Tab-separated table of C-alpha atoms in Angstrom:
chain	number	residue	atom	x	y	z
A	1	UNK	CA	-26.094	-28.498	-29.105
A	2	UNK	CA	-30.118	-28.353	-29.901
A	3	UNK	CA	-30.537	-23.918	-31.276
A	4	UNK	CA	-33.305	-23.801	-27.934
A	5	UNK	CA	-31.219	-25.012	-25.548
A	6	UNK	CA	-28.038	-22.901	-26.988
A	7	UNK	CA	-30.831	-20.178	-26.361
A	8	UNK	CA	-31.504	-21.063	-22.839
A	9	UNK	CA	-27.789	-21.379	-22.462
A	10	UNK	CA	-27.245	-17.707	-23.530
A	11	UNK	CA	-29.509	-16.621	-21.489
A	12	UNK	CA	-28.961	-17.891	-18.112
A	13	UNK	CA	-24.810	-17.277	-19.064
A	14	UNK	CA	-25.614	-13.215	-19.241
A	15	UNK	CA	-24.108	-10.752	-17.369
A	16	UNK	CA	-27.354	-8.754	-16.192
A	17	UNK	CA	-24.927	-5.772	-15.920
A	18	UNK	CA	-23.787	-5.290	-19.348
A	19	UNK	CA	-25.786	-7.915	-20.809
A	20	UNK	CA	-23.356	-9.753	-22.446
A	21	UNK	CA	-21.791	-13.152	-22.088
A	22	UNK	CA	-20.460	-13.111	-18.783
A	23	UNK	CA	-16.568	-13.506	-19.157
A	24	UNK	CA	-14.055	-14.408	-15.390
A	25	UNK	CA	-17.364	-14.853	-13.714
A	26	UNK	CA	-17.634	-14.666	-9.985
A	27	UNK	CA	-20.634	-15.319	-7.712
A	28	UNK	CA	-21.264	-13.136	-4.841
A	29	UNK	CA	-22.540	-14.583	-1.396
A	30	UNK	CA	-26.560	-14.270	-2.249
A	31	UNK	CA	-25.522	-16.759	-5.297
A	32	UNK	CA	-25.965	-14.026	-8.353
A	33	UNK	CA	-23.672	-13.921	-10.747
A	34	UNK	CA	-21.935	-11.325	-12.798
A	35	UNK	CA	-18.494	-10.444	-14.587
A	36	UNK	CA	-15.742	-10.004	-12.608
A	37	UNK	CA	-14.827	-6.904	-14.556
A	38	UNK	CA	-18.659	-5.284	-14.216
A	39	UNK	CA	-18.721	-6.283	-10.681
A	40	UNK	CA	-15.514	-4.238	-9.382
A	41	UNK	CA	-16.536	-0.923	-12.053
A	42	UNK	CA	-20.209	-0.596	-10.304
A	43	UNK	CA	-19.069	-1.314	-6.752
A	44	UNK	CA	-15.919	1.435	-7.277
A	45	UNK	CA	-18.448	3.855	-8.547
A	46	UNK	CA	-21.354	2.749	-6.019
A	47	UNK	CA	-21.317	5.239	-2.701
A	48	UNK	CA	-22.947	3.057	-0.995
A	49	UNK	CA	-21.864	-0.295	0.275
A	50	UNK	CA	-21.649	-2.890	-1.841
A	51	UNK	CA	-24.882	-5.265	-2.695
A	52	UNK	CA	-26.167	-7.140	-5.166
A	53	UNK	CA	-27.427	-5.462	-8.699
A	54	UNK	CA	-30.467	-8.008	-9.085
A	55	UNK	CA	-31.322	-8.864	-5.590
A	56	UNK	CA	-29.443	-5.734	-3.731
A	57	UNK	CA	-28.821	-7.956	-0.847
A	58	UNK	CA	-25.735	-6.367	0.494
A	59	UNK	CA	-22.415	-8.295	0.071
A	60	UNK	CA	-19.839	-8.585	2.686
A	61	UNK	CA	-17.608	-10.333	0.706
A	62	UNK	CA	-15.714	-8.008	-2.332
A	63	UNK	CA	-12.946	-10.342	-3.377
A	64	UNK	CA	-14.088	-12.833	-4.879
A	65	UNK	CA	-12.744	-16.186	-6.649
A	66	UNK	CA	-13.634	-16.846	-10.189
A	67	UNK	CA	-16.507	-19.539	-10.374
A	68	UNK	CA	-14.550	-22.171	-12.737
A	69	UNK	CA	-17.505	-23.944	-13.628
A	70	UNK	CA	-19.544	-21.357	-15.356
A	71	UNK	CA	-16.471	-20.170	-17.398
A	72	UNK	CA	-15.923	-23.459	-18.835
A	73	UNK	CA	-19.664	-23.634	-20.095
A	74	UNK	CA	-19.844	-20.307	-21.030
A	75	UNK	CA	-17.068	-20.887	-23.170
A	76	UNK	CA	-19.069	-23.877	-24.166
A	77	UNK	CA	-21.587	-21.781	-25.274
A	78	UNK	CA	-19.221	-19.888	-27.144
A	79	UNK	CA	-18.034	-22.068	-29.255
A	80	UNK	CA	-21.834	-23.706	-29.804
A	81	UNK	CA	-23.065	-20.566	-31.074
A	82	UNK	CA	-19.968	-20.497	-33.856
A	83	UNK	CA	-20.382	-24.221	-34.526
A	84	UNK	CA	-24.109	-23.931	-34.916
A	85	UNK	CA	-23.472	-20.839	-37.573
A	86	UNK	CA	-21.168	-22.366	-39.750
A	87	UNK	CA	-22.082	-20.069	-42.895
A	88	UNK	CA	-20.914	-17.004	-40.945
A	89	UNK	CA	-19.023	-14.526	-43.528
A	90	UNK	CA	-16.882	-13.589	-40.849
A	91	UNK	CA	-15.923	-17.231	-40.227
A	92	UNK	CA	-15.581	-17.725	-44.301
A	93	UNK	CA	-12.294	-17.323	-46.443
A	94	UNK	CA	-13.348	-15.273	-49.408
A	95	UNK	CA	-11.478	-16.612	-51.605
A	96	UNK	CA	-12.044	-20.295	-50.876
A	97	UNK	CA	-14.788	-20.304	-49.668
A	98	UNK	CA	-13.375	-22.882	-46.671
A	99	UNK	CA	-13.762	-22.344	-43.068
A	100	UNK	CA	-11.495	-20.517	-41.450
A	101	UNK	CA	-8.602	-21.322	-38.726
A	102	UNK	CA	-5.759	-19.533	-37.248
A	103	UNK	CA	-2.259	-19.896	-38.224
A	104	UNK	CA	-0.632	-19.214	-34.873
A	105	UNK	CA	3.170	-17.790	-36.424
A	106	UNK	CA	1.305	-15.367	-38.000
A	107	UNK	CA	-1.103	-14.623	-35.942
A	108	UNK	CA	-3.749	-14.713	-39.211
A	109	UNK	CA	-6.705	-16.273	-39.957
A	110	UNK	CA	-6.719	-18.935	-42.675
A	111	UNK	CA	-8.811	-21.014	-44.401
A	112	UNK	CA	-7.417	-24.415	-44.866
A	113	UNK	CA	-6.447	-24.356	-48.316
A	114	UNK	CA	-5.071	-21.156	-47.818
A	115	UNK	CA	-3.062	-23.059	-44.502
A	116	UNK	CA	-1.494	-25.650	-47.201
A	117	UNK	CA	-0.114	-23.147	-48.739
A	118	UNK	CA	4.070	-22.674	-49.277
A	119	UNK	CA	4.162	-20.023	-46.451
A	120	UNK	CA	2.209	-21.305	-43.808
A	121	UNK	CA	2.135	-24.875	-44.472
A	122	UNK	CA	5.258	-25.226	-41.447
A	123	UNK	CA	3.035	-23.394	-38.897
A	124	UNK	CA	1.066	-24.043	-36.293
A	125	UNK	CA	-2.924	-23.882	-36.618
A	126	UNK	CA	-5.951	-24.355	-34.109
A	127	UNK	CA	-9.452	-23.131	-34.878
A	128	UNK	CA	-10.706	-19.469	-34.484
A	129	UNK	CA	-12.360	-20.771	-31.230
A	130	UNK	CA	-9.969	-22.279	-29.699
A	131	UNK	CA	-7.028	-19.530	-30.317
A	132	UNK	CA	-10.118	-16.886	-29.465
A	133	UNK	CA	-10.957	-18.519	-26.254
A	134	UNK	CA	-7.102	-18.727	-25.200
A	135	UNK	CA	-6.089	-14.716	-26.267
A	136	UNK	CA	-9.370	-14.335	-23.998
A	137	UNK	CA	-7.824	-15.450	-21.171
A	138	UNK	CA	-4.558	-13.052	-21.750
A	139	UNK	CA	-7.014	-10.456	-22.022
A	140	UNK	CA	-8.678	-11.306	-18.518
A	141	UNK	CA	-4.721	-11.543	-16.964
A	142	UNK	CA	-4.159	-8.818	-17.918
A	143	UNK	CA	-7.439	-7.224	-16.416
A	144	UNK	CA	-6.685	-8.670	-13.104
A	145	UNK	CA	-3.739	-7.379	-13.356
A	146	UNK	CA	-4.719	-3.374	-14.135
A	147	UNK	CA	-6.876	-3.809	-11.935
A	148	UNK	CA	-4.522	-3.915	-9.064
A	149	UNK	CA	-3.277	-1.063	-10.207
A	150	UNK	CA	-6.463	0.555	-10.263
A	151	UNK	CA	-6.181	0.007	-6.738
A	152	UNK	CA	-2.805	0.464	-5.972
A	153	UNK	CA	-3.059	3.594	-7.595
A	154	UNK	CA	-5.568	4.535	-5.177
A	155	UNK	CA	-4.204	4.224	-2.164
A	156	UNK	CA	-1.179	5.801	-2.923
A	157	UNK	CA	-4.151	9.177	-4.071
A	158	UNK	CA	-5.597	8.110	-0.342
A	159	UNK	CA	-1.767	8.448	0.962
A	160	UNK	CA	-1.253	11.970	-0.899
A	161	UNK	CA	-4.308	13.287	0.935
A	162	UNK	CA	-3.837	12.023	4.220
A	163	UNK	CA	-0.003	13.334	3.922
A	164	UNK	CA	-1.928	16.721	2.990
A	165	UNK	CA	-3.973	16.439	5.885
A	166	UNK	CA	-0.991	15.938	8.260
A	167	UNK	CA	1.244	18.109	7.611
A	168	UNK	CA	0.223	20.763	9.901
A	169	UNK	CA	3.167	18.581	11.643
A	170	UNK	CA	5.248	21.397	10.587
A	171	UNK	CA	3.815	23.964	13.384
A	172	UNK	CA	3.611	21.522	15.816
A	173	UNK	CA	7.566	20.771	14.644
A	174	UNK	CA	8.140	24.556	14.779
A	175	UNK	CA	7.040	24.444	18.238
A	176	UNK	CA	8.321	21.497	19.478
A	177	UNK	CA	11.753	23.229	17.984
A	178	UNK	CA	11.586	26.284	20.016
A	179	UNK	CA	10.487	24.206	23.097
A	180	UNK	CA	14.017	22.829	22.640
A	181	UNK	CA	15.920	26.527	21.918
A	182	UNK	CA	14.284	27.873	25.291
A	183	UNK	CA	16.454	25.519	26.874
A	184	UNK	CA	19.439	26.983	25.472
A	185	UNK	CA	21.896	30.147	25.601
A	186	UNK	CA	20.331	33.291	24.159
A	187	UNK	CA	23.571	33.584	21.985
A	188	UNK	CA	21.917	30.895	19.512
A	189	UNK	CA	18.682	33.390	18.522
A	190	UNK	CA	19.948	34.049	15.316
A	191	UNK	CA	20.107	29.975	14.339
A	192	UNK	CA	16.634	29.405	15.873
A	193	UNK	CA	15.467	32.223	13.392
A	194	UNK	CA	16.907	30.580	10.223
A	195	UNK	CA	16.185	26.733	11.558
A	196	UNK	CA	12.533	27.753	11.901
A	197	UNK	CA	12.548	29.639	7.917
A	198	UNK	CA	13.651	26.610	7.103
A	199	UNK	CA	10.677	24.336	8.462
A	200	UNK	CA	8.309	27.117	7.108
A	201	UNK	CA	10.252	26.894	3.109
A	202	UNK	CA	10.378	23.156	3.548
A	203	UNK	CA	6.646	22.927	4.600
A	204	UNK	CA	6.005	24.993	1.360
A	205	UNK	CA	8.137	23.375	-1.139
A	206	UNK	CA	6.383	19.641	0.422
A	207	UNK	CA	2.821	20.413	-0.189
A	208	UNK	CA	3.342	21.261	-3.431
A	209	UNK	CA	5.393	18.235	-4.976
A	210	UNK	CA	2.793	16.323	-2.832
A	211	UNK	CA	-0.250	17.996	-4.673
A	212	UNK	CA	1.663	17.730	-8.336
A	213	UNK	CA	1.877	14.064	-7.342
A	214	UNK	CA	-1.805	14.376	-6.404
A	215	UNK	CA	-2.609	15.402	-9.755
A	216	UNK	CA	-0.245	12.713	-11.578
A	217	UNK	CA	-2.319	10.085	-9.621
A	218	UNK	CA	-5.745	11.297	-10.766
A	219	UNK	CA	-4.848	11.702	-14.699
A	220	UNK	CA	-3.645	8.287	-14.826
A	221	UNK	CA	-6.407	6.888	-12.656
A	222	UNK	CA	-8.718	8.201	-15.858
A	223	UNK	CA	-6.236	6.543	-17.918
A	224	UNK	CA	-6.034	3.288	-16.115
A	225	UNK	CA	-9.598	3.041	-15.647
A	226	UNK	CA	-10.372	4.368	-19.464
A	227	UNK	CA	-7.653	1.336	-20.986
A	228	UNK	CA	-9.493	-1.309	-17.963
A	229	UNK	CA	-13.241	-0.229	-19.880
A	230	UNK	CA	-11.379	-0.805	-23.412
A	231	UNK	CA	-10.575	-4.563	-21.938
A	232	UNK	CA	-13.723	-5.419	-21.035
A	233	UNK	CA	-14.932	-4.304	-24.850
A	234	UNK	CA	-12.274	-6.226	-26.108
A	235	UNK	CA	-13.136	-9.228	-24.288
A	236	UNK	CA	-16.848	-8.787	-25.458
A	237	UNK	CA	-15.872	-9.030	-28.754
A	238	UNK	CA	-16.780	-12.028	-31.385
A	239	UNK	CA	-14.072	-14.370	-31.908
A	240	UNK	CA	-13.068	-13.160	-35.608
A	241	UNK	CA	-12.031	-9.338	-34.284
A	242	UNK	CA	-10.343	-10.488	-31.255
A	243	UNK	CA	-7.305	-11.602	-33.630
A	244	UNK	CA	-7.133	-7.477	-34.829
A	245	UNK	CA	-4.223	-5.926	-35.105
A	246	UNK	CA	-5.647	-2.852	-33.171
A	247	UNK	CA	-6.224	-5.138	-30.483
A	248	UNK	CA	-2.712	-6.005	-29.938
A	249	UNK	CA	-1.137	-2.895	-30.490
A	250	UNK	CA	-3.327	-1.210	-27.074
A	251	UNK	CA	-2.350	-4.738	-25.046
A	252	UNK	CA	0.846	-3.428	-25.810
A	253	UNK	CA	0.679	0.092	-25.149
A	254	UNK	CA	-1.231	-0.586	-22.076
A	255	UNK	CA	1.823	-2.930	-21.170
A	256	UNK	CA	3.777	-0.066	-21.040
A	257	UNK	CA	2.001	2.575	-19.432
A	258	UNK	CA	1.270	0.139	-16.391
A	259	UNK	CA	4.274	-0.746	-15.183
A	260	UNK	CA	7.350	1.140	-16.668
A	261	UNK	CA	4.593	4.892	-15.795
A	262	UNK	CA	3.154	4.342	-12.916
A	263	UNK	CA	4.040	7.833	-9.864
A	264	UNK	CA	4.934	6.946	-7.065
A	265	UNK	CA	3.625	8.489	-3.255
A	266	UNK	CA	6.042	11.030	-2.232
A	267	UNK	CA	8.326	10.456	0.681
A	268	UNK	CA	8.291	14.201	2.647
A	269	UNK	CA	11.123	14.350	5.008
A	270	UNK	CA	12.137	17.380	6.201
A	271	UNK	CA	16.294	17.528	7.610
A	272	UNK	CA	17.615	16.498	10.662
A	273	UNK	CA	19.088	20.787	11.630
A	274	UNK	CA	21.041	20.501	14.203
A	275	UNK	CA	20.129	22.727	17.396
A	276	UNK	CA	23.476	23.814	18.669
A	277	UNK	CA	23.962	22.652	22.311
A	278	UNK	CA	20.974	21.026	22.600
A	279	UNK	CA	23.083	17.554	23.606
A	280	UNK	CA	25.451	18.796	25.814
A	281	UNK	CA	22.586	20.871	28.073
A	282	UNK	CA	20.597	17.671	27.878
A	283	UNK	CA	23.945	15.668	29.191
A	284	UNK	CA	23.518	17.464	32.379
A	285	UNK	CA	20.833	15.040	33.476
A	286	UNK	CA	22.429	12.002	31.459
A	287	UNK	CA	21.493	8.982	33.931
A	288	UNK	CA	22.192	5.544	33.641
A	289	UNK	CA	19.684	2.821	32.618
A	290	UNK	CA	19.375	-0.894	32.841
A	291	UNK	CA	16.799	-3.291	30.964
A	292	UNK	CA	16.270	-6.175	33.084
A	293	UNK	CA	12.535	-6.721	32.988
A	294	UNK	CA	11.411	-8.446	29.641
A	295	UNK	CA	8.715	-8.449	28.360
A	296	UNK	CA	6.228	-11.267	26.569
A	297	UNK	CA	4.269	-11.106	23.664
A	298	UNK	CA	6.043	-7.476	22.670
A	299	UNK	CA	5.709	-7.862	18.958
A	300	UNK	CA	2.393	-6.307	18.838
A	301	UNK	CA	3.946	-3.396	19.944
A	302	UNK	CA	5.218	-2.233	16.010
A	303	UNK	CA	2.421	-4.824	14.057
A	304	UNK	CA	0.119	-2.726	15.984
A	305	UNK	CA	1.228	0.516	15.067
A	306	UNK	CA	1.411	-1.212	11.415
A	307	UNK	CA	-1.708	-2.307	10.849
A	308	UNK	CA	-3.274	0.424	12.459
A	309	UNK	CA	-1.176	3.555	10.261
A	310	UNK	CA	-0.913	1.281	6.840
A	311	UNK	CA	-4.044	-1.237	7.174
A	312	UNK	CA	-1.631	-3.910	6.954
A	313	UNK	CA	-2.479	-7.587	8.195
A	314	UNK	CA	1.041	-9.089	7.543
A	315	UNK	CA	3.596	-8.385	9.772
A	316	UNK	CA	6.964	-7.731	8.399
A	317	UNK	CA	9.738	-9.926	7.734
A	318	UNK	CA	11.920	-8.952	10.287
A	319	UNK	CA	8.988	-9.521	12.354
A	320	UNK	CA	8.816	-13.048	11.508
A	321	UNK	CA	12.015	-13.597	11.819
A	322	UNK	CA	13.352	-16.186	14.414
A	323	UNK	CA	11.719	-14.863	17.831
A	324	UNK	CA	14.850	-14.801	19.523
A	325	UNK	CA	16.325	-11.836	17.576
A	326	UNK	CA	13.172	-9.829	19.484
A	327	UNK	CA	14.191	-7.985	22.664
A	328	UNK	CA	11.594	-5.619	24.188
A	329	UNK	CA	11.944	-4.449	28.016
A	330	UNK	CA	11.498	-2.147	30.626
A	331	UNK	CA	14.324	-0.359	33.046
A	332	UNK	CA	14.496	-0.971	36.416
A	333	UNK	CA	14.348	2.321	36.954
A	334	UNK	CA	10.807	4.547	37.854
A	335	UNK	CA	10.831	7.863	37.707
A	336	UNK	CA	8.408	10.517	39.507
A	337	UNK	CA	9.444	13.809	39.129
A	338	UNK	CA	12.980	15.666	37.858
A	339	UNK	CA	14.649	15.730	34.383
A	340	UNK	CA	15.883	12.808	33.194
A	341	UNK	CA	18.503	11.663	29.836
A	342	UNK	CA	19.324	8.530	28.452
A	343	UNK	CA	21.150	7.360	25.002
A	344	UNK	CA	20.017	3.693	23.259
A	345	UNK	CA	21.682	2.699	20.389
A	346	UNK	CA	19.588	1.533	17.136
A	347	UNK	CA	21.859	0.924	14.374
A	348	UNK	CA	21.270	-2.486	12.885
A	349	UNK	CA	17.653	-2.606	13.598
A	350	UNK	CA	14.768	-2.264	11.217
A	351	UNK	CA	11.903	-2.190	14.112
A	352	UNK	CA	12.545	-0.655	16.936
A	353	UNK	CA	10.851	1.583	19.588
A	354	UNK	CA	12.637	3.518	22.254
A	355	UNK	CA	10.600	6.059	25.154
A	356	UNK	CA	8.601	5.488	28.649
A	357	UNK	CA	5.200	4.275	29.369
A	358	UNK	CA	2.781	4.470	32.780
A	359	UNK	CA	4.569	1.950	35.048
A	360	UNK	CA	1.287	0.666	36.406
A	361	UNK	CA	-0.155	-0.452	32.419
A	362	UNK	CA	2.503	-3.028	32.832
A	363	UNK	CA	0.286	-6.437	33.785
A	364	UNK	CA	1.918	-8.962	36.535
A	365	UNK	CA	2.714	-11.611	33.536
A	366	UNK	CA	5.011	-8.453	32.061
A	367	UNK	CA	3.426	-7.764	29.039
A	368	UNK	CA	1.804	-4.462	27.323
A	369	UNK	CA	-1.931	-4.463	27.094
A	370	UNK	CA	-2.550	-1.183	24.987
A	371	UNK	CA	-0.607	2.070	23.656
A	372	UNK	CA	-2.367	4.296	25.744
A	373	UNK	CA	0.244	6.032	28.387
A	374	UNK	CA	3.009	5.085	26.299
A	375	UNK	CA	5.321	6.926	24.653
A	376	UNK	CA	6.884	6.049	22.820
A	377	UNK	CA	8.921	6.711	18.906
A	378	UNK	CA	8.689	3.934	17.102
A	379	UNK	CA	10.530	3.061	13.643
A	380	UNK	CA	8.811	0.906	11.131
A	381	UNK	CA	9.940	-1.111	8.252
A	382	UNK	CA	7.519	-0.519	4.851
A	383	UNK	CA	8.906	-2.738	2.024
A	384	UNK	CA	12.177	-0.772	1.130
A	385	UNK	CA	11.160	2.136	3.512
A	386	UNK	CA	11.663	3.475	7.272
A	387	UNK	CA	8.300	5.887	9.110
A	388	UNK	CA	9.241	6.962	12.108
A	389	UNK	CA	5.721	7.599	13.969
A	390	UNK	CA	4.300	8.074	17.688
A	391	UNK	CA	1.917	6.744	20.278
A	392	UNK	CA	-0.438	8.186	22.435
A	393	UNK	CA	-2.020	9.652	19.998
A	394	UNK	CA	-0.532	7.206	16.669
A	395	UNK	CA	0.750	10.058	14.518
A	396	UNK	CA	3.402	9.890	11.672
A	397	UNK	CA	6.471	12.243	11.581
A	398	UNK	CA	8.045	13.314	9.038
A	399	UNK	CA	11.716	13.475	9.376
A	400	UNK	CA	15.173	11.820	8.679
A	401	UNK	CA	15.192	8.457	10.469
A	402	UNK	CA	18.026	8.677	13.292
A	403	UNK	CA	21.319	6.154	12.417
A	404	UNK	CA	22.660	5.095	15.657
A	405	UNK	CA	22.087	6.525	18.607
A	406	UNK	CA	18.303	8.342	20.212
A	407	UNK	CA	17.959	10.469	22.803
A	408	UNK	CA	15.734	10.613	25.113
A	409	UNK	CA	14.496	13.143	27.347
A	410	UNK	CA	12.450	13.248	30.289
A	411	UNK	CA	11.402	15.990	31.677
A	412	UNK	CA	8.474	16.118	35.045
A	413	UNK	CA	9.075	19.947	35.533
A	414	UNK	CA	7.985	21.061	31.920
A	415	UNK	CA	5.785	17.829	31.566
A	416	UNK	CA	7.163	16.422	28.719
A	417	UNK	CA	9.115	13.798	26.713
A	418	UNK	CA	11.438	14.892	24.352
A	419	UNK	CA	13.527	12.267	21.688
A	420	UNK	CA	17.138	13.514	20.470
A	421	UNK	CA	18.952	12.298	16.398
A	422	UNK	CA	22.521	12.139	18.608
A	423	UNK	CA	24.446	12.123	15.741
A	424	UNK	CA	22.866	15.219	13.942
A	425	UNK	CA	22.167	16.854	17.808
A	426	UNK	CA	18.478	17.549	16.296
A	427	UNK	CA	14.955	17.410	17.468
A	428	UNK	CA	12.641	14.559	16.185
A	429	UNK	CA	9.948	14.976	18.314
A	430	UNK	CA	8.586	15.781	21.622
A	431	UNK	CA	5.543	15.073	23.994
A	432	UNK	CA	3.327	17.633	25.511
A	433	UNK	CA	2.330	15.428	28.295
A	434	UNK	CA	-0.361	17.447	30.104
A	435	UNK	CA	-0.574	15.525	33.334
A	436	UNK	CA	2.450	13.285	33.849
A	437	UNK	CA	1.842	13.604	37.480
A	438	UNK	CA	2.328	9.299	37.459
A	439	UNK	CA	5.545	7.471	37.714
A	440	UNK	CA	6.959	5.659	33.880
A	441	UNK	CA	9.306	3.694	33.529
A	442	UNK	CA	12.358	3.257	30.190
A	443	UNK	CA	10.827	1.145	27.389
A	444	UNK	CA	12.661	-0.596	24.450
A	445	UNK	CA	12.023	-3.070	21.459
A	446	UNK	CA	14.787	-4.017	19.355
A	447	UNK	CA	14.964	-6.378	16.691
A	448	UNK	CA	17.678	-7.914	18.021
A	449	UNK	CA	18.896	-9.288	21.232
A	450	UNK	CA	21.879	-7.358	20.962
A	451	UNK	CA	21.664	-3.723	22.247
A	452	UNK	CA	23.607	-1.091	23.531
A	453	UNK	CA	23.270	1.516	26.319
A	454	UNK	CA	25.309	4.623	25.507
A	455	UNK	CA	26.342	6.888	29.079
A	456	UNK	CA	29.591	9.275	29.322
């Protein structure tokens, strides 16, 4: 390749951020191209919305595919640059003054005469530039994986911050617990005192755990970014320097650190403390509920909550299964006053929702349009974990998931809807509904068409 043409190519294939050859180039919406790692770091640190480093045009897209054509051109030009200067000392054997080649078995640089020695004769050899491009690609793949870990760590940090901000939930749970005890005989006053003190202790311990977790994630984030920048420098190194032993040691350390020592979010959970006599008291208001008003498009309930709470677009595997496994329905009964208690069996279901909803929100085609005026307790599966949530407003509950039966207590007198972990006789959540003056119906969602109602 002519030296003048080579210089033109070198200039056009240079990243304007790092001023080196493009590595893993991407082309953004305005048409300009940059190293993908450079763009990631630049936009990660920017306080303003993403824009082009050259023309400042805002970019709505942040996830780009590699520009394969540019990537191949860069590789061709890098190889041509080495061949254009064959007498470079880095590429010549000191002993035989011959051009070096790469021994794939020993990962060393040899000349043709050295490679024919008894020690290396049976090994596979290839030109330096070919081997270097292969190893540069391996480093880039590691960088892609490392960047995903950096983003994962950032998401986990945000999750821990959200938990601390929402940990005033314990105060709400204490107030709900007090309300539950007010329905019972004064003889359990001492139990109530111990119950409330335990909640405060669990709150303090959990906040300490989350803060410790955040500190680990902050430290890990700094280390990951440092490793990422070191890999960037490595990818920009000349061919010969890519084969230095220190590079291999560093990549092994990064792999070990990243994939074996990623701090995981704390999953705080208040214990399901029993409230003596609570279920016996609620059984005085036991009613039999029948569900024959099946609702269409019922999968909207859990999918929308997942998207709002966790930013997930994909539905859970359980929600992608055969639609015949879904059951969502409204109760036949309409309640307008009084106190009513019923129990539902949710055992064996990954995703479920129970509670009540305003009768008027149900459309003629028996669909539920919005979460407004729906007072539900939901269980949503996230990977290998389960989360309890509420609607109106959408809120995470950090308490032990009920196994088996869930009790629903509708109280028009105190204008509230409460949920009971029947097996533990413990309170899960209590909705204080300020204006419960409208008719409501029981509601159930289940990922199995087989559900059980429990009544004495």
